Amino acid sequence: MESDAAKQILSLYEKHAEEFARQRSRQLFEKKWLDKFLQLLRPGGHILDIGCGNGKPIAEYFIGSGFTLTGVDGSAAMIAQAQADFPTQRWIHRDMRHLAMDETFDGLIAWDSFFHLTQNDQRAMFPLFAALSHPGSALMFTSGTSNGTAMGTFAGEPLYHASLAPEEYRKILAQHGFSVVDVQFEDPECGYHSIWLCKKVN
């Protein structure tokens, strides 16, 4: 069941894009961490939002803060909504696992998206993160608290999550030139999310 659910993530969000828009909190409980992320960027820098969904509320916050944004998501319906609401930004319909781009960004964020990948697919994302970064780039992503998988539900269907162990994340980040600026597991001020904030050092 878990392997099937992992394969269905993109189709799940495509099918239920409108339901996601209805359910997604707009209270911006993430603001504390978004601001920490932005503090590492140059004013007006270029952010890559990986798994951006429909752009609300996180991309919307970055745009409103004066940053340039490129959003990537594997759901065409999500990207279409983001394009309609924020037409001056760049939106790309693409599976993040195939995110080869001939440019780098000042900041990369994968909030509540990267953790839907299998563990092996997560490991394979770090070379992509590095290739899309330059020295000084920020990287922020959410994870689980320990090695393993977990199942939730969305719109009555199975919703897959996976995580590596914290020590493995640290090892892989270091291997690809990222230092950990801040990390907190199950932050009670951020909906009990576990967040990694990193910076490309070489």
Short mmCIF file of C-alpha atoms in Angstrom, two decimals:
data_model
loop_
_atom_site.label_atom_id
_atom_site.label_comp_id
_atom_site.label_asym_id
_atom_site.label_seq_id
_atom_site.Cartn_x
_atom_site.Cartn_y
_atom_site.Cartn_z
CA MET A 1 0.00 0.00 0.00
CA GLU A 2 2.80 2.43 0.86
CA SER A 3 4.60 1.89 -2.44
CA ASP A 4 1.36 2.47 -4.36
CA ALA A 5 0.64 5.62 -2.35
CA ALA A 6 4.14 6.94 -3.04
CA LYS A 7 3.56 6.55 -6.77
CA GLN A 8 0.20 8.31 -6.61
CA ILE A 9 1.29 11.56 -4.93
CA LEU A 10 1.24 13.72 -8.06
CA SER A 11 -2.03 12.31 -9.36
CA LEU A 12 -3.57 12.73 -5.89
CA TYR A 13 -2.80 16.45 -5.80
CA GLU A 14 -3.81 16.86 -9.44
CA LYS A 15 -7.17 15.25 -8.81
CA HIS A 16 -7.85 17.19 -5.62
CA ALA A 17 -6.31 20.58 -6.45
CA GLU A 18 -9.53 22.43 -5.63
CA GLU A 19 -9.94 20.59 -2.35
CA PHE A 20 -6.34 21.44 -1.44
CA ALA A 21 -7.05 25.11 -2.08
CA ARG A 22 -10.07 24.94 0.22
CA GLN A 23 -8.26 23.15 3.03
CA ARG A 24 -4.85 24.86 2.95
CA SER A 25 -4.44 27.20 5.91
CA ARG A 26 -3.85 30.85 4.94
CA GLN A 27 -2.90 31.90 8.47
CA LEU A 28 0.81 31.69 7.53
CA PHE A 29 1.80 29.78 10.65
CA GLU A 30 5.11 29.23 8.81
CA LYS A 31 6.00 32.95 8.89
CA LYS A 32 8.72 32.65 11.56
CA TRP A 33 10.65 30.17 9.43
CA LEU A 34 9.94 31.93 6.15
CA ASP A 35 11.44 35.09 7.63
CA LYS A 36 14.51 33.18 8.83
CA PHE A 37 14.91 31.88 5.28
CA LEU A 38 14.52 35.34 3.74
CA GLN A 39 17.11 36.79 6.10
CA LEU A 40 19.73 34.62 4.38
CA LEU A 41 18.87 36.03 0.94
CA ARG A 42 19.87 39.27 -0.74
CA PRO A 43 17.01 41.78 -1.06
CA GLY A 44 14.89 40.98 -4.10
CA GLY A 45 16.68 37.67 -4.63
CA HIS A 46 15.40 34.80 -6.76
CA ILE A 47 13.66 31.94 -4.94
CA LEU A 48 12.92 28.47 -6.30
CA ASP A 49 9.80 27.04 -4.64
CA ILE A 50 9.97 23.28 -5.16
CA GLY A 51 6.54 21.71 -4.83
CA CYS A 52 4.92 25.14 -4.77
CA GLY A 53 1.34 23.91 -5.11
CA ASN A 54 -1.01 26.73 -6.09
CA GLY A 55 1.35 29.37 -4.71
CA LYS A 56 -0.69 30.18 -1.63
CA PRO A 57 0.28 31.15 0.96
CA ILE A 58 4.07 30.65 0.85
CA ALA A 59 4.99 31.83 -2.65
CA GLU A 60 2.46 34.61 -2.21
CA TYR A 61 4.32 35.76 0.92
CA PHE A 62 7.68 35.76 -0.85
CA ILE A 63 6.29 37.70 -3.81
CA GLY A 64 4.70 40.21 -1.48
CA SER A 65 8.05 40.61 0.26
CA GLY A 66 9.67 41.75 -2.98
CA PHE A 67 11.39 38.56 -4.10
CA THR A 68 11.39 37.05 -7.58
CA LEU A 69 9.90 33.57 -7.66
CA THR A 70 10.06 30.48 -9.81
CA GLY A 71 7.60 27.82 -8.71
CA VAL A 72 7.76 24.16 -9.70
CA ASP A 73 5.08 21.56 -9.10
CA GLY A 74 4.14 18.19 -10.54
CA SER A 75 0.43 19.05 -10.65
CA ALA A 76 -0.66 20.91 -13.78
CA ALA A 77 -3.84 22.07 -12.04
CA MET A 78 -1.85 23.59 -9.18
CA ILE A 79 0.53 25.36 -11.55
CA ALA A 80 -2.36 26.71 -13.61
CA GLN A 81 -3.89 28.28 -10.51
CA ALA A 82 -0.56 29.81 -9.46
CA GLN A 83 -0.06 31.22 -12.97
CA ALA A 84 -3.55 32.73 -12.94
CA ASP A 85 -3.07 34.37 -9.54
CA PHE A 86 0.56 35.50 -9.97
CA PRO A 87 1.12 36.00 -13.71
CA THR A 88 4.31 38.05 -13.37
CA GLN A 89 6.23 35.14 -11.82
CA ARG A 90 7.52 31.97 -13.51
CA TRP A 91 5.65 28.70 -12.96
CA ILE A 92 6.88 25.34 -14.25
CA HIS A 93 4.92 22.09 -14.40
CA ARG A 94 7.55 19.46 -13.61
CA ASP A 95 8.19 16.57 -11.26
CA MET A 96 10.82 17.83 -8.79
CA ARG A 97 12.80 14.62 -9.29
CA HIS A 98 13.58 15.82 -12.83
CA LEU A 99 14.46 19.38 -11.91
CA ALA A 100 17.49 19.95 -14.12
CA MET A 101 17.82 23.70 -14.81
CA ASP A 102 20.71 25.66 -16.22
CA GLU A 103 20.68 28.34 -13.51
CA THR A 104 21.10 28.82 -9.78
CA PHE A 105 18.92 30.51 -7.19
CA ASP A 106 19.47 32.61 -4.08
CA GLY A 107 17.07 30.42 -2.12
CA LEU A 108 15.45 27.00 -2.52
CA ILE A 109 12.48 25.88 -0.46
CA ALA A 110 10.68 22.52 -0.43
CA TRP A 111 8.01 23.00 2.22
CA ASP A 112 5.66 20.06 2.76
CA SER A 113 6.64 18.64 -0.63
CA PHE A 114 10.04 16.93 -0.51
CA PHE A 115 8.81 14.68 2.31
CA HIS A 116 6.31 13.03 -0.06
CA LEU A 117 9.22 11.41 -1.92
CA THR A 118 10.54 7.96 -1.09
CA GLN A 119 13.75 7.81 0.88
CA ASN A 120 15.83 6.96 -2.18
CA ASP A 121 14.22 9.77 -4.16
CA GLN A 122 14.98 12.15 -1.30
CA ARG A 123 18.64 11.12 -1.35
CA ALA A 124 18.73 11.79 -5.08
CA MET A 125 17.37 15.33 -4.61
CA PHE A 126 20.45 16.66 -2.82
CA PRO A 127 22.67 16.72 -5.92
CA LEU A 128 19.87 18.68 -7.61
CA PHE A 129 19.66 21.10 -4.69
CA ALA A 130 23.42 21.63 -4.94
CA ALA A 131 23.33 22.13 -8.72
CA LEU A 132 20.60 24.76 -8.35
CA SER A 133 22.54 26.66 -5.66
CA HIS A 134 25.61 28.86 -5.52
CA PRO A 135 27.75 29.75 -2.49
CA GLY A 136 25.50 31.65 -0.10
CA SER A 137 22.23 30.16 -1.35
CA ALA A 138 19.70 29.17 1.31
CA LEU A 139 17.91 25.82 1.37
CA MET A 140 14.92 25.06 3.57
CA PHE A 141 12.86 21.87 3.66
CA THR A 142 10.55 19.97 5.99
CA SER A 143 11.12 16.37 7.03
CA GLY A 144 10.06 13.77 9.54
CA THR A 145 11.80 13.24 12.87
CA SER A 146 13.35 9.83 12.24
CA ASN A 147 14.11 7.25 9.58
CA GLY A 148 10.93 5.71 8.19
CA THR A 149 7.65 6.23 6.40
CA ALA A 150 4.26 7.44 7.56
CA MET A 151 0.81 7.39 6.05
CA GLY A 152 -1.79 10.11 6.30
CA THR A 153 -4.93 10.84 4.33
CA PHE A 154 -6.03 13.63 2.03
CA ALA A 155 -9.48 13.88 0.47
CA GLY A 156 -10.16 10.37 1.76
CA GLU A 157 -7.13 8.85 0.00
CA PRO A 158 -3.80 7.56 1.35
CA LEU A 159 -1.08 10.22 1.60
CA TYR A 160 2.54 9.05 1.70
CA HIS A 161 5.38 10.64 3.68
CA ALA A 162 8.96 9.51 4.27
CA SER A 163 12.00 10.75 6.13
CA LEU A 164 15.65 9.94 6.56
CA ALA A 165 17.26 9.95 9.99
CA PRO A 166 18.48 13.40 11.08
CA GLU A 167 22.08 12.20 11.08
CA GLU A 168 21.75 11.05 7.48
CA TYR A 169 20.32 14.41 6.41
CA ARG A 170 23.28 16.12 8.09
CA LYS A 171 25.74 13.83 6.34
CA ILE A 172 24.18 14.29 2.90
CA LEU A 173 23.89 18.06 3.32
CA ALA A 174 27.59 18.28 4.23
CA GLN A 175 28.54 16.08 1.28
CA HIS A 176 26.83 18.53 -1.06
CA GLY A 177 28.28 21.68 0.45
CA PHE A 178 25.46 22.77 2.76
CA SER A 179 25.85 23.79 6.40
CA VAL A 180 22.89 23.58 8.77
CA VAL A 181 21.97 27.06 10.00
CA ASP A 182 19.01 25.94 12.11
CA VAL A 183 16.91 22.84 12.58
CA GLN A 184 13.94 22.17 14.82
CA PHE A 185 11.84 19.06 15.12
CA GLU A 186 8.09 19.32 15.70
CA ASP A 187 8.14 23.08 16.28
CA PRO A 188 4.99 23.79 18.33
CA GLU A 189 4.88 27.33 16.94
CA CYS A 190 4.81 26.01 13.38
CA GLY A 191 2.15 23.34 13.36
CA TYR A 192 4.64 20.79 14.72
CA HIS A 193 6.60 20.82 11.49
CA SER A 194 10.22 19.67 11.47
CA ILE A 195 12.30 22.22 9.57
CA TRP A 196 15.83 22.34 8.20
CA LEU A 197 17.36 25.70 7.26
CA CYS A 198 20.69 25.42 5.48
CA LYS A 199 23.20 27.49 3.54
CA LYS A 200 25.46 26.56 0.62
CA VAL A 201 29.01 27.14 1.72
CA ASN A 202 30.97 25.69 -1.22
#
